[in-house]
PDB file of C-alpha atoms in Angstrom:
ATOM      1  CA  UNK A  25      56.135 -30.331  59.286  1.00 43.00           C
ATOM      2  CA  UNK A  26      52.488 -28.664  59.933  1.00 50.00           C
ATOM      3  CA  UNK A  27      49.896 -29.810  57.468  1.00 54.00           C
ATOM      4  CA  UNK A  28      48.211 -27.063  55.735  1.00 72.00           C
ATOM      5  CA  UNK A  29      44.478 -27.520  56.830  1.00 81.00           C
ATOM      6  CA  UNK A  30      43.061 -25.787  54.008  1.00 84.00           C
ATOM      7  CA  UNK A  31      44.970 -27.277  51.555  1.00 85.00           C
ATOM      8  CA  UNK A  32      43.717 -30.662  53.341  1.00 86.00           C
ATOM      9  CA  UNK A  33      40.595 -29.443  53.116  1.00 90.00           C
ATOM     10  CA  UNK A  34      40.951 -28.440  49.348  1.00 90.00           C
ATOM     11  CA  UNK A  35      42.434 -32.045  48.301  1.00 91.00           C
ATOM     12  CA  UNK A  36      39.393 -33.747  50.188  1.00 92.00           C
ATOM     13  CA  UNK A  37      36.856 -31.038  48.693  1.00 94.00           C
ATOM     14  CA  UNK A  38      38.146 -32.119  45.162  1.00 93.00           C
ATOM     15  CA  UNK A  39      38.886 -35.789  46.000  1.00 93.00           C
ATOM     16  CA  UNK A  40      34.790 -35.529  46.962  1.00 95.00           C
ATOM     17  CA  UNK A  41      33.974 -34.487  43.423  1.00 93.00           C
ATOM     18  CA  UNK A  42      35.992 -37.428  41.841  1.00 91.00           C
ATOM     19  CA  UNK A  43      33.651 -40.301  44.069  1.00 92.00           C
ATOM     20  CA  UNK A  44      31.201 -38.629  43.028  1.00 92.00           C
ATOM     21  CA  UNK A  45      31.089 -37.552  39.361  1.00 88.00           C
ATOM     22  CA  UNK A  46      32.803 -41.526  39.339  1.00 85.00           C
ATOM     23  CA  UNK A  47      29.352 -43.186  40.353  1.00 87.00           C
ATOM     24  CA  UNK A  48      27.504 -41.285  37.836  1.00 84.00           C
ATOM     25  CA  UNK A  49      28.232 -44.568  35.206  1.00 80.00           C
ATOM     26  CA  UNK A  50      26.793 -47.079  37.864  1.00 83.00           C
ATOM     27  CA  UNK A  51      23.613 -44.732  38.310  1.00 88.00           C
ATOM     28  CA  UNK A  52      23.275 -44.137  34.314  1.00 84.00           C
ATOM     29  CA  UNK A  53      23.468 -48.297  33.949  1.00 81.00           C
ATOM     30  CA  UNK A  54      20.383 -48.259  35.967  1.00 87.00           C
ATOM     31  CA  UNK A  55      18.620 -45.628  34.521  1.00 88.00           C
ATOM     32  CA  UNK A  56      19.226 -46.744  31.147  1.00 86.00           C
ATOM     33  CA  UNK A  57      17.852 -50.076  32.133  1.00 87.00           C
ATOM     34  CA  UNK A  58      15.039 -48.363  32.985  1.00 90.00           C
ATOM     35  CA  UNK A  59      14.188 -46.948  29.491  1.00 88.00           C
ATOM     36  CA  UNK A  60      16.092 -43.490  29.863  1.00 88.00           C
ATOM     37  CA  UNK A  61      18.254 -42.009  27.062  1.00 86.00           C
ATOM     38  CA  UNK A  62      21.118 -40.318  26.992  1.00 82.00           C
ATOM     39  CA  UNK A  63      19.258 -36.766  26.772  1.00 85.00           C
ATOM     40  CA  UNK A  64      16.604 -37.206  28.494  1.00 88.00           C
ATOM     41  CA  UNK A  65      18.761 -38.497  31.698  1.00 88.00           C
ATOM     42  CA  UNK A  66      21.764 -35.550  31.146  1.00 87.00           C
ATOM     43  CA  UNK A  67      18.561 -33.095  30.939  1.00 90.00           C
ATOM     44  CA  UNK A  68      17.591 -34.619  34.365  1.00 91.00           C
ATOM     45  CA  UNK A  69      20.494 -34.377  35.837  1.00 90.00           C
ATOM     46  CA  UNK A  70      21.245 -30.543  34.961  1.00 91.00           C
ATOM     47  CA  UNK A  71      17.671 -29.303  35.701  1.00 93.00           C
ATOM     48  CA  UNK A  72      16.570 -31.402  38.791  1.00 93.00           C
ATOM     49  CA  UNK A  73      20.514 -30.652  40.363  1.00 92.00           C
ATOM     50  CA  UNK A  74      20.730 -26.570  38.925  1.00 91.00           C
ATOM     51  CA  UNK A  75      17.024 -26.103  40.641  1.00 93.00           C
ATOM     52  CA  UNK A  76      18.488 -28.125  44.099  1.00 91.00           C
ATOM     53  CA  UNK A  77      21.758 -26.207  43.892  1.00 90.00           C
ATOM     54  CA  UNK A  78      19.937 -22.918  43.081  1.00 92.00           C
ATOM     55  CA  UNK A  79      17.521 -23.287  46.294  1.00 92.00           C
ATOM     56  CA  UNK A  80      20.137 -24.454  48.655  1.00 88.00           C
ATOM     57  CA  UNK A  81      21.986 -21.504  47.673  1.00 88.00           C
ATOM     58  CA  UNK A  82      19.412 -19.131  48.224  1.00 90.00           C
ATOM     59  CA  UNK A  83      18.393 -20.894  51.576  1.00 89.00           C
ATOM     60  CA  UNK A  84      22.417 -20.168  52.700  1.00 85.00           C
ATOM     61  CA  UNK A  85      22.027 -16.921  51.210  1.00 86.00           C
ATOM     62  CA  UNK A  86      25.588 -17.924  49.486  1.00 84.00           C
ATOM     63  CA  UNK A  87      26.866 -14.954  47.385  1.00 87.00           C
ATOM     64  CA  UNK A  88      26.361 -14.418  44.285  1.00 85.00           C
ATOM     65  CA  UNK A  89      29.293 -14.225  41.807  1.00 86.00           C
ATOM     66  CA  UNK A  90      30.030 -10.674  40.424  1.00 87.00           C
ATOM     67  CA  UNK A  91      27.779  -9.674  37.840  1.00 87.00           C
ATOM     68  CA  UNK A  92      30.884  -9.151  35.412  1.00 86.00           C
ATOM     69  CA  UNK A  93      31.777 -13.242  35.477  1.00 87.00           C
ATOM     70  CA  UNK A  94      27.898 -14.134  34.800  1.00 89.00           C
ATOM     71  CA  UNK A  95      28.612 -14.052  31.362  1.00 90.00           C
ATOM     72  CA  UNK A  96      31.461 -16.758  31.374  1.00 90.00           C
ATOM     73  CA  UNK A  97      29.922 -19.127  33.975  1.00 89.00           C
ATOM     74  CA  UNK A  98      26.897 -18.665  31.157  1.00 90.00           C
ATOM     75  CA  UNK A  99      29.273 -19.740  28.525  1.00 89.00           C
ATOM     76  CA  UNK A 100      31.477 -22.148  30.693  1.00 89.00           C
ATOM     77  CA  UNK A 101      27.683 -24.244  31.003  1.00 88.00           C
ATOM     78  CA  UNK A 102      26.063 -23.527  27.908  1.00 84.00           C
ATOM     79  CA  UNK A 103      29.681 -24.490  25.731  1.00 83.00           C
ATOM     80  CA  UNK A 104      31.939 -25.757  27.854  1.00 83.00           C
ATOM     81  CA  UNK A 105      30.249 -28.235  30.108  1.00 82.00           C
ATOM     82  CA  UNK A 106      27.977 -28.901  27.230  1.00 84.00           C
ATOM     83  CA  UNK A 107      30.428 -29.107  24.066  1.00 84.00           C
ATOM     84  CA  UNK A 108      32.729 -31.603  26.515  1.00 86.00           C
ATOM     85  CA  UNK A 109      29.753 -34.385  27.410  1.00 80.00           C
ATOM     86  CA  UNK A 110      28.402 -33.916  23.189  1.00 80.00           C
ATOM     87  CA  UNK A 111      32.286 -35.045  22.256  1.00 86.00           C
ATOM     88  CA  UNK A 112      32.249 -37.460  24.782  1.00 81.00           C
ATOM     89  CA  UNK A 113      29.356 -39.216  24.062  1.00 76.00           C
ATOM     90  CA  UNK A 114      29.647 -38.925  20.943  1.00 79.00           C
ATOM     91  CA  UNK A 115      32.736 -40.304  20.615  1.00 81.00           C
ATOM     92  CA  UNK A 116      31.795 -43.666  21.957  1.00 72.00           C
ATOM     93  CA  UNK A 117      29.610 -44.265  18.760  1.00 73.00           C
ATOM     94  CA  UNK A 118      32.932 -44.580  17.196  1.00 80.00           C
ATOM     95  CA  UNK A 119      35.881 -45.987  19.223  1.00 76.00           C
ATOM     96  CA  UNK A 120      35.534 -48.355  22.536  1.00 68.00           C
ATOM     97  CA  UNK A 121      34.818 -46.515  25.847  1.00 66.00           C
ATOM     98  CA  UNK A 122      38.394 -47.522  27.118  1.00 66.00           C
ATOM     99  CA  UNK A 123      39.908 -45.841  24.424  1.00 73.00           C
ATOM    100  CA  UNK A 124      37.820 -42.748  24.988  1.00 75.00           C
ATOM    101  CA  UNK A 125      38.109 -42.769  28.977  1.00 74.00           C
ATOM    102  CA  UNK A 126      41.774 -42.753  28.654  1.00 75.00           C
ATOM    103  CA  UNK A 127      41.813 -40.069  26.155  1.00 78.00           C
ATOM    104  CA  UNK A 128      39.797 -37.921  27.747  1.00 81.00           C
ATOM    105  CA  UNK A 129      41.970 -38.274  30.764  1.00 79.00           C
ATOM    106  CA  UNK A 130      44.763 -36.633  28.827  1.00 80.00           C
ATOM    107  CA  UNK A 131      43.345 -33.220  30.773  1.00 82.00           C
ATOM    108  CA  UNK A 132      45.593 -33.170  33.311  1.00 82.00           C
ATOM    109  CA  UNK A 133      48.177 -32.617  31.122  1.00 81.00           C
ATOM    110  CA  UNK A 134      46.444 -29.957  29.310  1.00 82.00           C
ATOM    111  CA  UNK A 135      45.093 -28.473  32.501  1.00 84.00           C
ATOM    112  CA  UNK A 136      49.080 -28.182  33.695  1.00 81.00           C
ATOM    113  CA  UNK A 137      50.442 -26.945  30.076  1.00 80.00           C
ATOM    114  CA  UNK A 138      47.673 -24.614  29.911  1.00 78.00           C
ATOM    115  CA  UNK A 139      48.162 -23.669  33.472  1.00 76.00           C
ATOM    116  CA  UNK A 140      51.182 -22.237  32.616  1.00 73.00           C
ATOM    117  CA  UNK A 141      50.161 -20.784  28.814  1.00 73.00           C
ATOM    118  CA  UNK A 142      47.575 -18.722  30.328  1.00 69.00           C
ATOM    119  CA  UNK A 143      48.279 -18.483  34.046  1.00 64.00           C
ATOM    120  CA  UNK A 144      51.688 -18.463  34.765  1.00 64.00           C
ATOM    121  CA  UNK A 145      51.218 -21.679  36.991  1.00 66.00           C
ATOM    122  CA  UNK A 146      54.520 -23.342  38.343  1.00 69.00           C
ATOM    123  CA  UNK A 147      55.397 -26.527  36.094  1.00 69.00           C
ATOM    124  CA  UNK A 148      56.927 -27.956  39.530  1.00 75.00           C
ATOM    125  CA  UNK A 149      58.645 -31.170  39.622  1.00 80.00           C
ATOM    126  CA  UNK A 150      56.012 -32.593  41.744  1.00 78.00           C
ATOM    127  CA  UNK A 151      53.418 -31.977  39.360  1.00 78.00           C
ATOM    128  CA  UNK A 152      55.044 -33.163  36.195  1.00 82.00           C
ATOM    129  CA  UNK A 153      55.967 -36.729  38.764  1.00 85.00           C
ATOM    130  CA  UNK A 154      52.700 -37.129  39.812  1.00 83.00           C
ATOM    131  CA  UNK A 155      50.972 -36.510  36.314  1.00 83.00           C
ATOM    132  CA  UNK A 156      53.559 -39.536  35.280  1.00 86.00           C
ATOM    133  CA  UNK A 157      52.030 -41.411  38.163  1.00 86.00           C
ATOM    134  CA  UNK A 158      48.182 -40.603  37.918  1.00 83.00           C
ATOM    135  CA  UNK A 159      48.509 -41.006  34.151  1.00 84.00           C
ATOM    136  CA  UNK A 160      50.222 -44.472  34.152  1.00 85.00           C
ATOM    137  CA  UNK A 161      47.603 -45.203  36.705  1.00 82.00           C
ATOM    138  CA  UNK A 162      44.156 -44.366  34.762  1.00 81.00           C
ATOM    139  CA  UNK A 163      46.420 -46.006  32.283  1.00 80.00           C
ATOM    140  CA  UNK A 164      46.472 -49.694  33.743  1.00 82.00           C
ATOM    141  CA  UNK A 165      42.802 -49.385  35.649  1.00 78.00           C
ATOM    142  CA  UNK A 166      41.168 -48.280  32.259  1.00 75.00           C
ATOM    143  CA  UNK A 167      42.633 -51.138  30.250  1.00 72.00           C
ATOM    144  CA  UNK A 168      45.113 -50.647  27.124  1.00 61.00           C
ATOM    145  CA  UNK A 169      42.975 -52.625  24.795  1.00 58.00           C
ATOM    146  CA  UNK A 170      40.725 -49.888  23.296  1.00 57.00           C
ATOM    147  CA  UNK A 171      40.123 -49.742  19.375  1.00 64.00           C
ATOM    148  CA  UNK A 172      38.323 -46.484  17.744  1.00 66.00           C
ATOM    149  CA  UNK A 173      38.422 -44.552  13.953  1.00 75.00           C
ATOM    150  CA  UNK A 174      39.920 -41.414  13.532  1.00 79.00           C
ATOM    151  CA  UNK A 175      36.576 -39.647  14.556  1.00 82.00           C
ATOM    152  CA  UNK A 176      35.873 -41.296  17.802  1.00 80.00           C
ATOM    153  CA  UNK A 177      39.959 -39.869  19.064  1.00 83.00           C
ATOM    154  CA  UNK A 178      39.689 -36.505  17.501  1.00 87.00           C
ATOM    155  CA  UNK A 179      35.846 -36.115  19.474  1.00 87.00           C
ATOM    156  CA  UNK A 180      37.465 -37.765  23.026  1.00 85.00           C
ATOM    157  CA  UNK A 181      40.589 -35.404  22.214  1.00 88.00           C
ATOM    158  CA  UNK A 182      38.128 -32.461  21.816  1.00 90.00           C
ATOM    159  CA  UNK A 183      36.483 -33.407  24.812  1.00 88.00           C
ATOM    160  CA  UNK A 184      39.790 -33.700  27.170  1.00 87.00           C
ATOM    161  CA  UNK A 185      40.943 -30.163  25.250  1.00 89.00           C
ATOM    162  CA  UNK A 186      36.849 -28.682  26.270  1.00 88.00           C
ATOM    163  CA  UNK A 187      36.965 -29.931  30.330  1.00 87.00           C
ATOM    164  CA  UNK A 188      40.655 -28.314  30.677  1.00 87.00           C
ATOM    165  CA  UNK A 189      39.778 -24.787  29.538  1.00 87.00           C
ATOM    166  CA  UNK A 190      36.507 -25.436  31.467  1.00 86.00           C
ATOM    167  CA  UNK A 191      38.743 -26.341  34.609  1.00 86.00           C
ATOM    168  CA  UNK A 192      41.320 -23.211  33.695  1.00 86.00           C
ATOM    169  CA  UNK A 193      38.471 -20.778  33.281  1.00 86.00           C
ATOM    170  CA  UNK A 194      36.874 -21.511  36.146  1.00 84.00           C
ATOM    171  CA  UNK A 195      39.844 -21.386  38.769  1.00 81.00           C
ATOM    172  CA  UNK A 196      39.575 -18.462  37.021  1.00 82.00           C
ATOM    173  CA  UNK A 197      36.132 -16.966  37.864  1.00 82.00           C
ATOM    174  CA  UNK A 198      34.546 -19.186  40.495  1.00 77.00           C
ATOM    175  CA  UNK A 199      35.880 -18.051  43.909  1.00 70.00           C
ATOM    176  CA  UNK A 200      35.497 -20.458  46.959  1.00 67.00           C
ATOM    177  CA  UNK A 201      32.689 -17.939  48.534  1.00 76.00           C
ATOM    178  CA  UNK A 202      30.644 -18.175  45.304  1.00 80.00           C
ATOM    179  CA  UNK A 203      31.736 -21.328  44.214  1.00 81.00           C
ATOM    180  CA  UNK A 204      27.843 -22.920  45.542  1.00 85.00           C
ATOM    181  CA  UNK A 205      25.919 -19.922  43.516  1.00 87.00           C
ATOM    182  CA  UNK A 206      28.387 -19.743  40.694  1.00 87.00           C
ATOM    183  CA  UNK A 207      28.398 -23.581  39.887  1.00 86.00           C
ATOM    184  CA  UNK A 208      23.960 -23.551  40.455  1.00 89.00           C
ATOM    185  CA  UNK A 209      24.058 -20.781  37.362  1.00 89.00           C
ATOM    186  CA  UNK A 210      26.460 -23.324  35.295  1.00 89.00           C
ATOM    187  CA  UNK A 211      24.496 -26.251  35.694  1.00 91.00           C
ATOM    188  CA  UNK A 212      21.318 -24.328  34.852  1.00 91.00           C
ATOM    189  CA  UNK A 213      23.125 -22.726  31.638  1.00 91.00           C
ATOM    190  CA  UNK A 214      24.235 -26.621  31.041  1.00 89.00           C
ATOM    191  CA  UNK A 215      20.560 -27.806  31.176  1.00 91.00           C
ATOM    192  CA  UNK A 216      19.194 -24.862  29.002  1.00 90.00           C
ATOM    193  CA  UNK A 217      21.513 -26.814  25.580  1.00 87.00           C
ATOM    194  CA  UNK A 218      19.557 -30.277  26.919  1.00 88.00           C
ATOM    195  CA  UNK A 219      16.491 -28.363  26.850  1.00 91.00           C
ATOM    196  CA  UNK A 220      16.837 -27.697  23.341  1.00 89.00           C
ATOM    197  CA  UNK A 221      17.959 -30.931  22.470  1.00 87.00           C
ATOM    198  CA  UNK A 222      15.059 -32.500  23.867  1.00 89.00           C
ATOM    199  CA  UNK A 223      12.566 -30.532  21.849  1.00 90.00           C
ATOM    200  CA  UNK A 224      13.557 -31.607  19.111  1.00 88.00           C
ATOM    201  CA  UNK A 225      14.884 -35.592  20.303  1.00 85.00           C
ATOM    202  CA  UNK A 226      11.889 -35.956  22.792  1.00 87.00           C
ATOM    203  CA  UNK A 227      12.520 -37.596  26.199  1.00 86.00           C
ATOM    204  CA  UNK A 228      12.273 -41.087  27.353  1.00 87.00           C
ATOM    205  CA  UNK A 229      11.368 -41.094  30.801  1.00 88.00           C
ATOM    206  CA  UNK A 230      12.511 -43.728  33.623  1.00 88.00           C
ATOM    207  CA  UNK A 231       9.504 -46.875  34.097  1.00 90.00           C
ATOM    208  CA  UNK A 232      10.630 -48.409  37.105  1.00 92.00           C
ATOM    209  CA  UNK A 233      11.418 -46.777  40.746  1.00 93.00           C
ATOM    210  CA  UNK A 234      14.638 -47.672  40.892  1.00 92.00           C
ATOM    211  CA  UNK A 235      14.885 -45.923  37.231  1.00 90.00           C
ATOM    212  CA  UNK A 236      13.870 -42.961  39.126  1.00 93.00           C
ATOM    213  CA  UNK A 237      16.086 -43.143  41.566  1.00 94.00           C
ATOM    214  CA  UNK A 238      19.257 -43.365  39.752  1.00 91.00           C
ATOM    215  CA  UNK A 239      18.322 -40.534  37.611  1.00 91.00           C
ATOM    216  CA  UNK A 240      17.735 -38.631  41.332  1.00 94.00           C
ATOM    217  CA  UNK A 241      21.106 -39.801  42.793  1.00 94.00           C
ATOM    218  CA  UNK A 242      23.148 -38.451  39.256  1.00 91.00           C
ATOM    219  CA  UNK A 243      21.048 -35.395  40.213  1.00 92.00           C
ATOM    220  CA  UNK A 244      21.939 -34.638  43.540  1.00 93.00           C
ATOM    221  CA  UNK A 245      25.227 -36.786  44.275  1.00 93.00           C
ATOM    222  CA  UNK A 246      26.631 -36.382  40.494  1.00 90.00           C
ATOM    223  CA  UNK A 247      25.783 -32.498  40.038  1.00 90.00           C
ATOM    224  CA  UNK A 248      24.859 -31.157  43.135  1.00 90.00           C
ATOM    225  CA  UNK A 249      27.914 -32.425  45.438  1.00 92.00           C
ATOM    226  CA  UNK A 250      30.101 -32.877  42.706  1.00 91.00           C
ATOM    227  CA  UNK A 251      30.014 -28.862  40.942  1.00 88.00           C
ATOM    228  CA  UNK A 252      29.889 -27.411  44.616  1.00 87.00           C
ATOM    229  CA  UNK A 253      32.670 -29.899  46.395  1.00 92.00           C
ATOM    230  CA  UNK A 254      34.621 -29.077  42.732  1.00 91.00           C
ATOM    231  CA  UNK A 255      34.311 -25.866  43.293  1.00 87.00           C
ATOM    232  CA  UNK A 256      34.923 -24.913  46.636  1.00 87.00           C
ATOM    233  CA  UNK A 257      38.202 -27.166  46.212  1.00 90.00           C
ATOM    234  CA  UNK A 258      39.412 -25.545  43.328  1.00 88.00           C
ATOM    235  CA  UNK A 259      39.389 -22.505  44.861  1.00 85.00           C
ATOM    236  CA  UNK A 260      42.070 -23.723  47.128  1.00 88.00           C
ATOM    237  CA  UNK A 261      44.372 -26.100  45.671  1.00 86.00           C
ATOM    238  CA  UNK A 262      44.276 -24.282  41.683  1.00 85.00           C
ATOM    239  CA  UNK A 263      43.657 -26.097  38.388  1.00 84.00           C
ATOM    240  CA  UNK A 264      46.641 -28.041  38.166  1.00 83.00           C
ATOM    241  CA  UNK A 265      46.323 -29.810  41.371  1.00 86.00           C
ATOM    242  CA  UNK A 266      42.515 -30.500  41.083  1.00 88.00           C
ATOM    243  CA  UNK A 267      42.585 -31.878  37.699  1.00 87.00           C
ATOM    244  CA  UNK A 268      45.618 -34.649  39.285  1.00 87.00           C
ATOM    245  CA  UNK A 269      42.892 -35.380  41.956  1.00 89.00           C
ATOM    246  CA  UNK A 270      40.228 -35.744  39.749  1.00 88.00           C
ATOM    247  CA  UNK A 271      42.435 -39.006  38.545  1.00 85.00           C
ATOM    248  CA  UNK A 272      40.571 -40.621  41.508  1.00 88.00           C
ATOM    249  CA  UNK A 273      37.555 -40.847  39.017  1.00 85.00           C
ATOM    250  CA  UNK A 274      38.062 -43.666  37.018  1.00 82.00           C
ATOM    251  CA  UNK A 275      39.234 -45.680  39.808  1.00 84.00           C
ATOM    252  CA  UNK A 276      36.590 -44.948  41.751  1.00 86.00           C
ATOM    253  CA  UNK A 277      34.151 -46.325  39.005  1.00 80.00           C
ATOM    254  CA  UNK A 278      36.181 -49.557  38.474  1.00 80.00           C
ATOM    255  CA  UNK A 279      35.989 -50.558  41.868  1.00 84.00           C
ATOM    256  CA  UNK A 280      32.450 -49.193  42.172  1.00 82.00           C
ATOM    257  CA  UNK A 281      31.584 -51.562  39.369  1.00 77.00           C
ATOM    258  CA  UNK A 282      33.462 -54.566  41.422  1.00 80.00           C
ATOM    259  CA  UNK A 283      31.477 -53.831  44.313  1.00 81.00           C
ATOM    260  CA  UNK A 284      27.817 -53.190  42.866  1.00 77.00           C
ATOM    261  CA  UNK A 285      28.096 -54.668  39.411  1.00 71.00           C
ATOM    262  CA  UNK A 286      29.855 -57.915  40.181  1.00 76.00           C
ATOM    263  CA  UNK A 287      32.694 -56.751  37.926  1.00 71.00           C
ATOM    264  CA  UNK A 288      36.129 -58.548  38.691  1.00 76.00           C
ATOM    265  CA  UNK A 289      39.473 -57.142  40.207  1.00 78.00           C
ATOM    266  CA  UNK A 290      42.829 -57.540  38.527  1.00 80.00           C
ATOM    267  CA  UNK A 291      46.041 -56.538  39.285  1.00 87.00           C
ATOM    268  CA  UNK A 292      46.575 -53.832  36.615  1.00 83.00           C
ATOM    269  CA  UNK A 293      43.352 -52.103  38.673  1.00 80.00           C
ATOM    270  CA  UNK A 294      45.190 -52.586  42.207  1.00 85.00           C
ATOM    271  CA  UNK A 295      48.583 -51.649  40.790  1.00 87.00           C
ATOM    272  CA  UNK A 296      47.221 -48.384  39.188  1.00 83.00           C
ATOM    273  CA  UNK A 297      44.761 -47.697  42.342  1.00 83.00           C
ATOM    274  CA  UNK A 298      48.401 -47.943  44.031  1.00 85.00           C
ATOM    275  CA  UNK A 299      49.981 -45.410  41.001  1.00 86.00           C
ATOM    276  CA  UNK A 300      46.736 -42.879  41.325  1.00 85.00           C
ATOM    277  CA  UNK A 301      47.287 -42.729  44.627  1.00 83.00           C
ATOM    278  CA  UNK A 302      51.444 -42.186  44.576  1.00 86.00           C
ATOM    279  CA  UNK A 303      50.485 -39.263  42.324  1.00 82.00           C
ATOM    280  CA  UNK A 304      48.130 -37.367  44.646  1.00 79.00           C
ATOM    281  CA  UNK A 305      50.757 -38.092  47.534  1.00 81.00           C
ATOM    282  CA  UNK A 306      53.225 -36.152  45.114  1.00 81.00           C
ATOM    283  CA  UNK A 307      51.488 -33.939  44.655  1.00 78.00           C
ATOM    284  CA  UNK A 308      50.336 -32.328  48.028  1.00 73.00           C
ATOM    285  CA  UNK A 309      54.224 -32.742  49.041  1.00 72.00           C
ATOM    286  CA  UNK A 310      56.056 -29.674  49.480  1.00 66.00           C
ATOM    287  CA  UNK A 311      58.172 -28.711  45.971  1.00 57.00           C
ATOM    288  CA  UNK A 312      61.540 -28.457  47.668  1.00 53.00           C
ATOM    289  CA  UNK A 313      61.642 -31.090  50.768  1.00 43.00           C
ATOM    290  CA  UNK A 314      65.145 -30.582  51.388  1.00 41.00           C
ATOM    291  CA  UNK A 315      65.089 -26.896  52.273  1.00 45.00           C
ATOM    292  CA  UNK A 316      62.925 -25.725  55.464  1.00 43.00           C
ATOM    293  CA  UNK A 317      59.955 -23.959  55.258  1.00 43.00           C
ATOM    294  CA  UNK A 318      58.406 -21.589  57.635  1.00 40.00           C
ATOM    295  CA  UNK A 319      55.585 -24.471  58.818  1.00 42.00           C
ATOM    296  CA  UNK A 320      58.924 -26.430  60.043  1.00 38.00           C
TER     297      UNK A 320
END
């Protein structure tokens, strides 16, 4: 059986994304320690990584997405991007951040239920198997032991329902030609609702270098790489696929944290590295094994 090199390349595009948007904690530990707040370091990161992405795209000369769509990426940064990291946050100022990591990772689901609501996307066996199998995974890495009010899991719920329309609209909209331009005028839109918060909150600016740095690596490796390797992925393997892929995330940060942060292993975080991974097998696998295909 041929492998399907774009598809390859779509799985590794989004699988990209997930190491990186997954060391965006690590960073924000250090920047934090450096005197940063929460505003003033998501500000950073949209600004510094829309005004990278914006000049690297004009440097390629990348198209520009049609003129019709600029209203929805608008919206897609200004609400959707936005709106999901306000619930987030927020919602850790009233439940414990395992309890909100693991519902926020509830998207998936949503992502392949909406799929098929609003796009007529397959529910395939495959999928539904390796949503079991990514789920139980961020499951046992996160930890079960979570506590939270009734406001901290409606705002992570809101959050996990905000990044899968986000995720639907954009496989939507973004195309893999324009996915560098379109995702430079999302971050910007994105930055423009930190902008306003930070009129009114006031910033908090990193005192150290290496405060500096970290707030420059969420920039560039957590905005810039991550929205264009998203992207460009999504364009090839659809929502449903992506958002199973994006699973790697919270792995990723666990064993980031056991590396860098002197965090410890355990088995539940090797046995649901070992489920994550079972689930993005599944899913790449052909629907129907048992009947040939034309790339026998």
């Amino acid at each position: 059986m041929k492998l399907d090199s774009q598809k390859v390349l779509g799985y590794a595009l989004v699988a990209l994304s997930a190491c990186c948007f997954a060391l965006m904690p690590i960073f924000a530990r250090v920047a934090y320690d450096s005197g940063v707040d929460t505003t003033t370091l998501l500000l950073g990161r949209f600004l510094i990584g829309g005004i990278f992405l914006s000049l690297l795209a004009w440097a390629k000369r990348s198209p520009l997405p049609p003129k019709s769509s600029w209203p929805i990426l608008f919206l897609l940064g200004l609400v959707g991007y936005t709106g999901t990291s306000f619930c987030y946050f927020t919602a850790l100022n009233h439940a414990s951040a395992s309890l909100v990591a693991l519902l926020l990772y509830a998207y998936p689901a949503l992502v392949i239920l909406l799929g098929f609501a609003i796009s007529g996307e397959k529910l395939s066996r495959n999928n539904l198997l390796a949503l079991l199998c990514a789920s139980g995974g961020c499951m046992l890495v996160i930890g079960l032991s979570g506590k939270g009010d009734w406001r901290g899991i409606a705002l992570a719920l809101c959050a996990a329902c905000a990044y899968s329309l986000y995720i639907i609209i954009s496989s939507q909209v973004v195309g893999t030609r324009t996915a560098m331009a379109s995702s430079a005028f999302i971050i910007l839109s994105a930055s423009l609702s930190y902008c306003c918060i930070a009129l009114f909150k006031g910033v908090s600016l990193p005192q150290t270098t290496s405060g500096v740095a970290a707030t420059l690596a969420i920039a560039f490796f957590s905005t810039v790489v991550a929205f264009r390797s998203f992207f460009a992925g999504l364009g090839i393997i659809g929502s449903a696929k992506a958002s199973l892929v994006s699973t790697l995330e919270p792995l990723v940060t666990v064993l980031s944290a056991v590396l860098f942060l002197g965090e410890s292993l355990t088995i539940s975080i090797i046995a649901g590295g070992f489920l994550i991974v079972a689930g993005l097998v599944i899913s790449a696998l052909p629907s129907r094994l048992h009947k040939k295909n034309e790339g026998l």
